[in-house]
Coordinates of C-alpha atoms in Angstrom, one line a residue:
M26 CA 16.4 -22.0 -4.9
K27 CA 14.2 -24.5 -6.7
L28 CA 11.5 -24.6 -4.1
E29 CA 10.7 -22.4 -1.0
V30 CA 7.8 -23.1 1.3
L31 CA 6.8 -20.2 3.4
V32 CA 5.3 -21.1 6.9
A33 CA 3.0 -18.4 8.1
M34 CA 3.3 -17.6 11.7
H35 CA 2.0 -15.1 14.2
K36 CA 3.4 -16.8 17.3
S37 CA 6.3 -19.1 18.2
S38 CA 5.8 -22.6 17.3
P39 CA 8.0 -25.8 16.4
L40 CA 9.1 -26.1 12.8
P41 CA 10.1 -28.9 10.4
S42 CA 13.8 -29.4 10.2
D43 CA 13.8 -29.5 6.4
P44 CA 15.5 -26.2 5.2
V45 CA 12.9 -25.8 2.4
Y46 CA 10.6 -24.6 5.0
R47 CA 11.0 -20.8 5.7
P48 CA 9.0 -19.2 8.6
I49 CA 7.6 -15.8 8.0
Q50 CA 5.9 -13.7 10.6
V51 CA 2.6 -12.4 9.2
G52 CA 1.2 -9.1 10.5
A53 CA 4.7 -8.1 11.3
A54 CA 4.2 -4.4 10.7
Q55 CA 1.9 -4.3 13.8
A56 CA 3.7 -6.8 16.0
A57 CA 7.1 -7.3 17.9
P58 CA 9.5 -9.7 16.1
L59 CA 9.0 -13.4 17.1
P60 CA 12.1 -14.9 19.0
I61 CA 12.9 -17.3 16.1
L62 CA 16.4 -17.0 14.6
G63 CA 16.3 -15.9 11.0
I64 CA 12.6 -15.6 10.6
L65 CA 11.3 -13.6 7.6
R66 CA 8.8 -10.7 8.2
D67 CA 6.0 -9.9 5.8
E68 CA 6.7 -6.1 6.3
E69 CA 9.9 -6.1 4.4
G70 CA 10.1 -4.6 1.0
E71 CA 6.8 -4.3 -1.0
N72 CA 4.1 -5.8 1.3
I73 CA 0.6 -5.7 2.6
S74 CA 1.5 -6.6 6.2
R75 CA -0.8 -4.2 7.7
K76 CA -3.7 -5.9 6.0
N77 CA -3.1 -9.1 7.9
P78 CA -6.2 -8.8 10.3
N79 CA -8.4 -8.8 7.1
Y80 CA -6.1 -10.9 4.7
C81 CA -4.8 -13.6 7.1
E82 CA -1.9 -15.7 5.7
L83 CA -2.4 -13.9 2.2
T84 CA 0.1 -11.3 3.6
A85 CA 2.7 -14.1 3.4
L86 CA 1.6 -15.2 0.0
Y87 CA 1.9 -11.6 -1.3
W88 CA 5.3 -11.2 0.2
G89 CA 6.4 -14.4 -1.4
W90 CA 5.0 -13.5 -4.8
K91 CA 6.8 -10.2 -4.7
H92 CA 10.2 -11.3 -3.2
S93 CA 10.8 -15.0 -3.6
K94 CA 13.1 -16.1 -6.4
A95 CA 12.2 -19.8 -6.1
D96 CA 11.0 -21.6 -9.2
Y97 CA 8.3 -23.1 -7.0
L98 CA 6.7 -21.3 -4.1
G99 CA 4.7 -22.9 -1.4
L100 CA 2.5 -21.6 1.6
V101 CA 1.6 -23.5 4.7
H102 CA 0.8 -22.6 8.3
Y103 CA 2.7 -23.1 11.5
R104 CA 0.1 -25.7 12.5
R105 CA -0.9 -27.1 9.0
Y106 CA 1.4 -28.8 6.6
F107 CA 1.3 -31.1 3.5
G108 CA 2.1 -34.7 4.3
R109 CA 1.0 -38.3 4.3
R110 CA -1.1 -40.5 6.5
G111 CA 0.4 -43.1 8.7
K112 CA 1.2 -44.2 12.2
A113 CA 4.4 -42.2 12.6
S114 CA 4.2 -38.9 14.5
V115 CA 2.8 -35.8 12.7
W116 CA 6.3 -34.3 12.4
E117 CA 7.6 -37.4 10.8
R118 CA 4.8 -37.4 8.2
I119 CA 5.3 -33.8 7.2
A120 CA 6.3 -33.8 3.4
G121 CA 9.9 -32.9 2.7
G122 CA 11.2 -30.6 0.2
E123 CA 12.3 -33.3 -2.2
T124 CA 8.8 -35.0 -2.1
L125 CA 7.0 -31.7 -2.6
L126 CA 9.2 -30.7 -5.6
Q127 CA 8.9 -34.1 -7.3
K128 CA 5.1 -34.0 -7.1
A129 CA 5.0 -30.2 -8.0
E130 CA 7.0 -30.8 -11.2
K131 CA 4.4 -33.2 -12.4
T132 CA 1.4 -30.8 -12.5
G133 CA 2.8 -27.5 -11.4
I134 CA 0.3 -27.2 -8.5
L135 CA -0.1 -29.0 -5.1
L136 CA -3.2 -28.4 -3.0
P137 CA -4.7 -29.7 0.2
K138 CA -7.4 -32.3 -0.1
K139 CA -10.8 -30.7 -0.8
R140 CA -13.2 -30.1 2.1
N141 CA -16.7 -31.5 1.7
Y142 CA -19.8 -29.8 3.3
W143 CA -22.1 -32.6 2.2
I144 CA -25.3 -30.8 3.2
E145 CA -24.2 -27.3 2.3
S146 CA -23.1 -25.6 -1.0
N147 CA -20.0 -23.5 -0.9
Y148 CA -22.2 -20.5 -1.1
S149 CA -24.7 -21.4 1.6
Q150 CA -21.9 -22.5 3.9
Y151 CA -20.2 -19.2 3.6
V152 CA -23.3 -17.1 4.1
H153 CA -24.4 -19.0 7.1
A154 CA -21.0 -18.3 8.7
H155 CA -20.3 -14.8 7.4
H156 CA -21.9 -12.1 5.2
P157 CA -23.6 -12.9 1.8
E158 CA -22.4 -9.6 0.4
D159 CA -18.8 -10.8 0.7
L160 CA -19.5 -13.3 -2.2
D161 CA -22.2 -11.2 -3.9
I162 CA -20.0 -8.2 -4.4
T163 CA -17.1 -10.6 -5.4
R164 CA -19.4 -11.9 -8.2
Q165 CA -20.2 -8.3 -9.3
I166 CA -16.4 -7.5 -9.5
L167 CA -15.9 -10.7 -11.7
Q168 CA -18.8 -9.8 -13.9
E169 CA -17.5 -6.3 -14.6
K170 CA -13.7 -6.9 -14.6
F171 CA -13.1 -10.6 -15.2
P172 CA -16.3 -12.0 -16.9
Q173 CA -14.4 -15.1 -18.2
F174 CA -14.4 -16.2 -14.5
I175 CA -18.1 -16.0 -14.1
P176 CA -19.1 -19.5 -15.3
A177 CA -16.6 -21.2 -13.1
F178 CA -17.6 -18.9 -10.0
D179 CA -21.3 -20.0 -10.5
R180 CA -20.3 -23.7 -10.7
V181 CA -18.0 -23.6 -7.8
M182 CA -20.6 -21.8 -5.5
K183 CA -23.2 -24.5 -6.2
R184 CA -20.9 -27.4 -5.3
T185 CA -20.5 -28.9 -1.9
S186 CA -16.7 -29.3 -1.8
G187 CA -13.7 -27.1 -2.4
H188 CA -10.0 -26.3 -1.6
R189 CA -9.7 -24.4 1.7
L190 CA -6.9 -23.1 4.0
N191 CA -5.0 -21.0 1.3
M192 CA -2.3 -23.8 1.2
L193 CA -0.4 -24.4 -2.0
V194 CA 2.7 -25.1 -4.0
M195 CA 2.8 -23.6 -7.4
R196 CA 5.2 -23.2 -10.2
R197 CA 6.4 -19.6 -10.6
D198 CA 4.5 -18.7 -13.8
L199 CA 1.2 -20.2 -12.5
L200 CA 1.8 -18.3 -9.1
D201 CA 2.3 -15.0 -10.9
D202 CA -0.9 -15.5 -12.9
Y203 CA -2.9 -16.6 -9.7
C204 CA -1.6 -13.7 -7.5
A205 CA -2.1 -11.0 -10.1
W206 CA -5.6 -12.0 -10.6
L207 CA -6.4 -12.8 -6.9
F208 CA -5.1 -9.6 -5.3
A209 CA -6.7 -7.5 -8.2
V210 CA -10.0 -9.0 -7.1
L211 CA -9.5 -8.6 -3.5
E212 CA -8.3 -5.1 -3.8
E213 CA -11.5 -4.2 -5.6
L214 CA -13.6 -6.0 -3.1
E215 CA -11.8 -4.1 -0.3
A216 CA -12.7 -0.8 -1.9
R217 CA -16.4 -1.7 -2.2
L218 CA -17.0 -3.6 1.0
D219 CA -17.9 -2.0 4.2
I220 CA -16.6 -4.1 7.0
S221 CA -16.7 -1.4 9.8
A222 CA -19.3 -3.3 11.7
Y223 CA -17.9 -6.7 11.1
S224 CA -16.8 -9.0 14.1
K225 CA -13.1 -9.7 14.4
N226 CA -13.6 -13.2 12.8
D227 CA -15.7 -11.8 9.8
A228 CA -13.2 -9.0 9.3
R229 CA -10.9 -11.8 8.1
V230 CA -13.1 -11.6 5.0
F231 CA -10.4 -11.3 2.2
G232 CA -8.7 -14.5 3.5
F233 CA -12.0 -16.3 3.6
V234 CA -13.0 -15.1 0.1
S235 CA -9.8 -16.1 -1.4
E236 CA -10.3 -19.7 -0.4
R237 CA -13.4 -19.8 -2.4
L238 CA -11.8 -18.1 -5.4
L239 CA -8.9 -20.6 -5.8
D240 CA -11.1 -23.2 -7.5
V241 CA -12.6 -20.5 -9.7
W242 CA -9.2 -19.7 -11.1
L243 CA -8.2 -23.3 -11.5
E244 CA -11.3 -24.2 -13.3
T245 CA -11.2 -21.1 -15.6
R246 CA -7.5 -21.8 -16.4
Q247 CA -8.3 -25.6 -16.7
L248 CA -5.2 -26.5 -14.7
P249 CA -4.2 -29.8 -13.4
Y250 CA -3.1 -30.2 -9.8
E251 CA -2.4 -32.9 -7.1
E252 CA -3.9 -33.1 -3.7
L253 CA -2.1 -34.0 -0.5
P254 CA -3.4 -34.6 3.0
V255 CA -3.2 -31.8 5.5
L256 CA -1.4 -32.6 8.7
C257 CA -2.4 -30.5 11.9
T258 CA 0.4 -30.3 14.4
E259 CA -2.2 -29.2 17.1
P260 CA -5.2 -31.2 18.2
V261 CA -8.5 -30.4 16.4
N262 CA -11.8 -30.8 18.1
W263 CA -13.8 -32.1 15.1
W264 CA -16.9 -32.7 17.3
K265 CA -16.9 -29.0 18.2
K266 CA -16.3 -27.9 14.7
G267 CA -18.9 -30.3 13.3
W268 CA -21.6 -29.1 16.0
A269 CA -20.8 -25.4 15.1
F270 CA -21.3 -26.2 11.5
L271 CA -24.7 -27.7 12.1
Q272 CA -25.7 -24.8 14.4
R273 CA -24.9 -22.2 11.7
K274 CA -27.0 -24.1 9.2
F275 CA -30.1 -24.7 11.3
T276 CA -29.9 -22.0 14.1
A277 CA -30.3 -18.3 13.7
G278 CA -27.6 -16.0 15.1
Q279 CA -24.6 -18.1 14.4
K280 CA -23.1 -15.8 11.8
G281 CA -19.5 -14.9 12.6
K282 CA -18.5 -18.0 14.3
P283 CA -15.1 -19.5 13.2
V284 CA -15.1 -22.0 10.3

Protein backbone atom coordinates (compact mmCIF):
# COMPACT_ATOMS: atom_id res chain seq x y z
CA MET A 1 0.00 0.00 0.00
CA LYS A 2 1.39 3.38 -1.02
CA LEU A 3 -0.64 5.47 1.46
CA GLU A 4 -2.63 4.54 4.54
CA VAL A 5 -4.46 7.11 6.67
CA LEU A 6 -5.53 5.93 10.10
CA VAL A 7 -8.73 7.44 11.49
CA ALA A 8 -8.52 7.46 15.28
CA MET A 9 -11.90 6.59 16.79
CA HIS A 10 -13.29 5.89 20.24
CA LYS A 11 -16.95 5.85 19.22
CA SER A 12 -18.96 5.02 16.13
CA SER A 13 -18.99 7.75 13.48
CA PRO A 14 -19.49 8.14 9.71
CA LEU A 15 -16.36 7.61 7.63
CA PRO A 16 -15.11 8.78 4.22
CA SER A 17 -15.76 6.30 1.43
CA ASP A 18 -12.18 6.45 0.11
CA PRO A 19 -10.49 3.13 1.05
CA VAL A 20 -7.26 4.96 1.92
CA TYR A 21 -8.92 5.82 5.25
CA ARG A 22 -8.64 2.98 7.75
CA PRO A 23 -10.52 3.43 11.04
CA ILE A 24 -8.70 2.32 14.17
CA GLN A 25 -10.24 2.07 17.62
CA VAL A 26 -8.01 3.83 20.15
CA GLY A 27 -7.87 2.67 23.76
CA ALA A 28 -9.20 -0.66 22.54
CA ALA A 29 -7.45 -2.58 25.32
CA GLN A 30 -9.91 -1.08 27.78
CA ALA A 31 -13.06 -0.89 25.66
CA ALA A 32 -15.57 -3.13 23.89
CA PRO A 33 -15.13 -3.38 20.09
CA LEU A 34 -16.86 -0.70 18.05
CA PRO A 35 -19.66 -2.02 15.76
CA ILE A 36 -17.82 -1.05 12.57
CA LEU A 37 -16.99 -3.80 10.10
CA GLY A 38 -13.26 -4.38 9.68
CA ILE A 39 -12.09 -1.70 12.10
CA LEU A 40 -8.52 -1.96 13.36
CA ARG A 41 -7.81 -1.98 17.09
CA ASP A 42 -4.75 -0.35 18.63
CA GLU A 43 -4.31 -3.26 21.06
CA GLU A 44 -3.20 -5.66 18.31
CA GLY A 45 0.47 -6.65 18.22
CA GLU A 46 3.05 -4.29 19.74
CA ASN A 47 1.05 -1.40 21.17
CA ILE A 48 0.50 1.21 23.89
CA SER A 49 -3.29 0.96 23.80
CA ARG A 50 -3.70 1.06 27.59
CA LYS A 51 -2.01 4.46 27.65
CA ASN A 52 -4.75 6.05 25.56
CA PRO A 53 -6.24 8.11 28.45
CA ASN A 54 -2.86 9.86 28.67
CA TYR A 55 -1.55 9.58 25.10
CA CYS A 56 -4.82 10.26 23.22
CA GLU A 57 -4.61 9.55 19.47
CA LEU A 58 -0.89 8.80 19.78
CA THR A 59 -1.80 5.18 20.54
CA ALA A 60 -3.00 4.97 16.93
CA LEU A 61 0.17 6.66 15.66
CA TYR A 62 2.29 4.20 17.64
CA TRP A 63 0.33 1.26 16.25
CA GLY A 64 0.72 2.52 12.69
CA TRP A 65 4.42 3.14 13.19
CA LYS A 66 4.91 -0.44 14.35
CA HIS A 67 2.55 -2.24 11.99
CA SER A 68 1.69 -0.32 8.82
CA LYS A 69 3.62 -1.30 5.68
CA ALA A 70 2.55 1.80 3.72
CA ASP A 71 5.15 4.07 2.12
CA TYR A 72 3.25 7.05 3.53
CA LEU A 73 1.30 6.93 6.78
CA GLY A 74 -1.31 9.43 7.90
CA LEU A 75 -3.27 10.08 11.09
CA VAL A 76 -6.55 11.97 11.32
CA HIS A 77 -9.50 11.88 13.74
CA TYR A 78 -13.04 10.62 13.32
CA ARG A 79 -14.23 14.26 13.32
CA ARG A 80 -11.18 16.05 11.84
CA TYR A 81 -9.77 15.51 8.37
CA PHE A 82 -7.52 17.19 5.84
CA GLY A 83 -9.43 18.85 3.04
CA ARG A 84 -10.18 21.99 1.13
CA ARG A 85 -12.40 24.99 1.68
CA GLY A 86 -15.52 25.52 -0.41
CA LYS A 87 -19.29 25.46 -0.47
CA ALA A 88 -19.69 21.73 -0.89
CA SER A 89 -20.57 19.58 2.11
CA VAL A 90 -17.82 18.74 4.58
CA TRP A 91 -17.74 15.11 3.44
CA GLU A 92 -17.32 16.17 -0.18
CA ARG A 93 -14.38 18.40 0.75
CA ILE A 94 -12.36 15.76 2.60
CA ALA A 95 -9.10 15.11 0.75
CA GLY A 96 -9.01 11.80 -1.07
CA GLY A 97 -6.09 9.43 -1.08
CA GLU A 98 -4.88 10.46 -4.54
CA THR A 99 -4.76 14.12 -3.55
CA LEU A 100 -2.96 13.43 -0.28
CA LEU A 101 -0.41 11.18 -1.94
CA GLN A 102 0.37 13.69 -4.69
CA LYS A 103 0.97 16.42 -2.13
CA ALA A 104 2.92 14.18 0.25
CA GLU A 105 5.27 13.04 -2.49
CA LYS A 106 6.37 16.66 -3.02
CA THR A 107 7.58 17.43 0.52
CA GLY A 108 7.29 14.15 2.44
CA ILE A 109 5.11 15.76 5.12
CA LEU A 110 1.53 17.09 5.26
CA LEU A 111 0.29 18.98 8.33
CA PRO A 112 -2.79 20.92 9.42
CA LYS A 113 -2.63 24.70 9.13
CA LYS A 114 -1.01 26.28 12.18
CA ARG A 115 -3.11 27.54 15.05
CA ASN A 116 -2.32 31.12 16.05
CA TYR A 117 -2.87 32.27 19.64
CA TRP A 118 -2.05 35.94 18.83
CA ILE A 119 -1.86 37.12 22.46
CA GLU A 120 -0.21 34.01 23.91
CA SER A 121 3.06 32.22 23.27
CA ASN A 122 2.98 28.46 22.85
CA TYR A 123 4.42 28.18 26.34
CA SER A 124 2.08 30.62 28.10
CA GLN A 125 -0.98 29.19 26.37
CA TYR A 126 -0.05 25.74 27.59
CA VAL A 127 0.63 26.68 31.21
CA HIS A 128 -2.58 28.72 31.44
CA ALA A 129 -4.49 25.59 30.43
CA HIS A 130 -2.41 22.81 32.03
CA HIS A 131 0.67 22.42 34.25
CA PRO A 132 3.99 24.22 33.59
CA GLU A 133 6.02 21.23 34.76
CA ASP A 134 4.77 19.28 31.73
CA LEU A 135 6.86 21.47 29.43
CA ASP A 136 9.56 22.32 31.95
CA ILE A 137 10.42 18.67 32.52
CA THR A 138 10.22 18.04 28.79
CA ARG A 139 12.89 20.69 28.28
CA GLN A 140 15.05 19.05 30.96
CA ILE A 141 14.79 15.74 29.12
CA LEU A 142 15.79 17.33 25.83
CA GLN A 143 18.70 19.09 27.51
CA GLU A 144 19.98 15.83 28.96
CA LYS A 145 19.23 13.36 26.18
CA PHE A 146 18.62 15.31 22.96
CA PRO A 147 20.44 18.65 23.36
CA GLN A 148 20.42 19.38 19.64
CA PHE A 149 16.67 19.99 19.96
CA ILE A 150 16.96 22.69 22.65
CA PRO A 151 17.44 25.72 20.34
CA ALA A 152 14.31 24.82 18.37
CA PHE A 153 12.35 24.06 21.56
CA ASP A 154 13.12 27.48 23.00
CA ARG A 155 12.19 29.24 19.76
CA VAL A 156 8.96 27.30 19.38
CA MET A 157 7.89 27.99 22.97
CA LYS A 158 8.27 31.75 22.39
CA ARG A 159 6.16 31.80 19.23
CA THR A 160 2.42 32.44 19.11
CA SER A 161 1.57 29.77 16.55
CA GLY A 162 2.13 26.08 15.99
CA HIS A 163 0.80 22.85 14.52
CA ARG A 164 -1.78 21.13 16.69
CA LEU A 165 -4.17 18.15 16.66
CA ASN A 166 -1.55 15.41 16.08
CA MET A 167 -2.67 15.17 12.45
CA LEU A 168 -0.12 14.34 9.78
CA VAL A 169 0.89 12.42 6.70
CA MET A 170 4.56 11.41 6.52
CA ARG A 171 6.86 9.43 4.29
CA ARG A 172 7.97 6.25 6.04
CA ASP A 173 11.61 7.22 6.71
CA LEU A 174 10.54 10.55 8.19
CA LEU A 175 7.83 8.90 10.26
CA ASP A 176 10.34 6.40 11.65
CA ASP A 177 12.66 9.21 12.72
CA TYR A 178 9.87 11.29 14.23
CA CYS A 179 8.20 8.47 16.15
CA ALA A 180 11.47 7.03 17.50
CA TRP A 181 12.35 10.45 18.90
CA LEU A 182 8.86 11.45 20.05
CA PHE A 183 8.06 8.28 21.95
CA ALA A 184 11.51 8.23 23.54
CA VAL A 185 10.91 11.73 24.91
CA LEU A 186 7.37 10.93 26.06
CA GLU A 187 8.42 7.68 27.72
CA GLU A 188 11.01 9.57 29.76
CA LEU A 189 8.49 12.29 30.58
CA GLU A 190 6.03 9.63 31.72
CA ALA A 191 8.68 8.23 34.06
CA ARG A 192 9.44 11.62 35.62
CA LEU A 193 6.05 13.34 35.76
CA ASP A 194 3.60 12.67 38.59
CA ILE A 195 0.09 12.99 37.15
CA SER A 196 -1.73 11.22 39.99
CA ALA A 197 -3.55 14.43 41.00
CA TYR A 198 -4.23 15.66 37.44
CA SER A 199 -7.77 16.17 36.20
CA LYS A 200 -9.05 13.81 33.52
CA ASN A 201 -8.30 16.46 30.91
CA ASP A 202 -4.83 17.31 32.19
CA ALA A 203 -4.03 13.59 32.37
CA ARG A 204 -4.01 13.66 28.55
CA VAL A 205 -0.67 15.38 29.02
CA PHE A 206 1.46 13.27 26.66
CA GLY A 207 -0.92 13.92 23.77
CA PHE A 208 -0.83 17.66 24.54
CA VAL A 209 2.95 17.79 24.86
CA SER A 210 3.43 15.90 21.61
CA GLU A 211 1.52 18.64 19.78
CA ARG A 212 4.16 21.13 20.94
CA LEU A 213 7.05 18.82 20.07
CA LEU A 214 6.18 18.33 16.41
CA ASP A 215 7.45 21.78 15.39
CA VAL A 216 10.58 21.24 17.48
CA TRP A 217 11.39 18.11 15.49
CA LEU A 218 10.55 19.73 12.15
CA GLU A 219 12.73 22.76 12.82
CA THR A 220 15.68 20.79 14.15
CA ARG A 221 15.59 18.45 11.15
CA GLN A 222 14.99 21.46 8.84
CA LEU A 223 12.28 19.63 6.94
CA PRO A 224 9.86 21.07 4.38
CA TYR A 225 6.14 20.41 4.66
CA GLU A 226 2.81 21.45 3.18
CA GLU A 227 -0.16 22.62 5.21
CA LEU A 228 -3.79 21.74 4.50
CA PRO A 229 -7.03 23.06 6.00
CA VAL A 230 -8.67 21.03 8.76
CA LEU A 231 -12.28 20.03 8.20
CA CYS A 232 -14.46 19.33 11.24
CA THR A 233 -17.36 16.98 10.56
CA GLU A 234 -19.07 18.04 13.80
CA PRO A 235 -20.07 21.62 14.72
CA VAL A 236 -17.47 23.64 16.66
CA ASN A 237 -18.56 26.43 19.01
CA TRP A 238 -15.73 28.88 18.33
CA TRP A 239 -17.28 31.56 20.55
CA LYS A 240 -17.22 29.16 23.50
CA LYS A 241 -13.66 28.07 22.76
CA GLY A 242 -12.52 31.67 22.36
CA TRP A 243 -14.14 32.75 25.61
CA ALA A 244 -12.52 29.83 27.47
CA PHE A 245 -9.16 30.82 25.97
CA LEU A 246 -9.51 34.39 27.30
CA GLN A 247 -10.67 33.16 30.71
CA ARG A 248 -7.62 30.94 31.05
CA LYS A 249 -5.34 33.85 30.24
CA PHE A 250 -6.93 36.52 32.42
CA THR A 251 -8.81 34.62 35.15
CA ALA A 252 -7.35 32.46 37.90
CA GLY A 253 -8.50 28.89 38.37
CA GLN A 254 -8.99 28.00 34.72
CA LYS A 255 -6.24 25.37 34.50
CA GLY A 256 -7.45 22.05 33.21
CA LYS A 257 -10.15 23.38 30.89
CA PRO A 258 -10.12 21.71 27.45
CA VAL A 259 -8.17 23.52 24.71
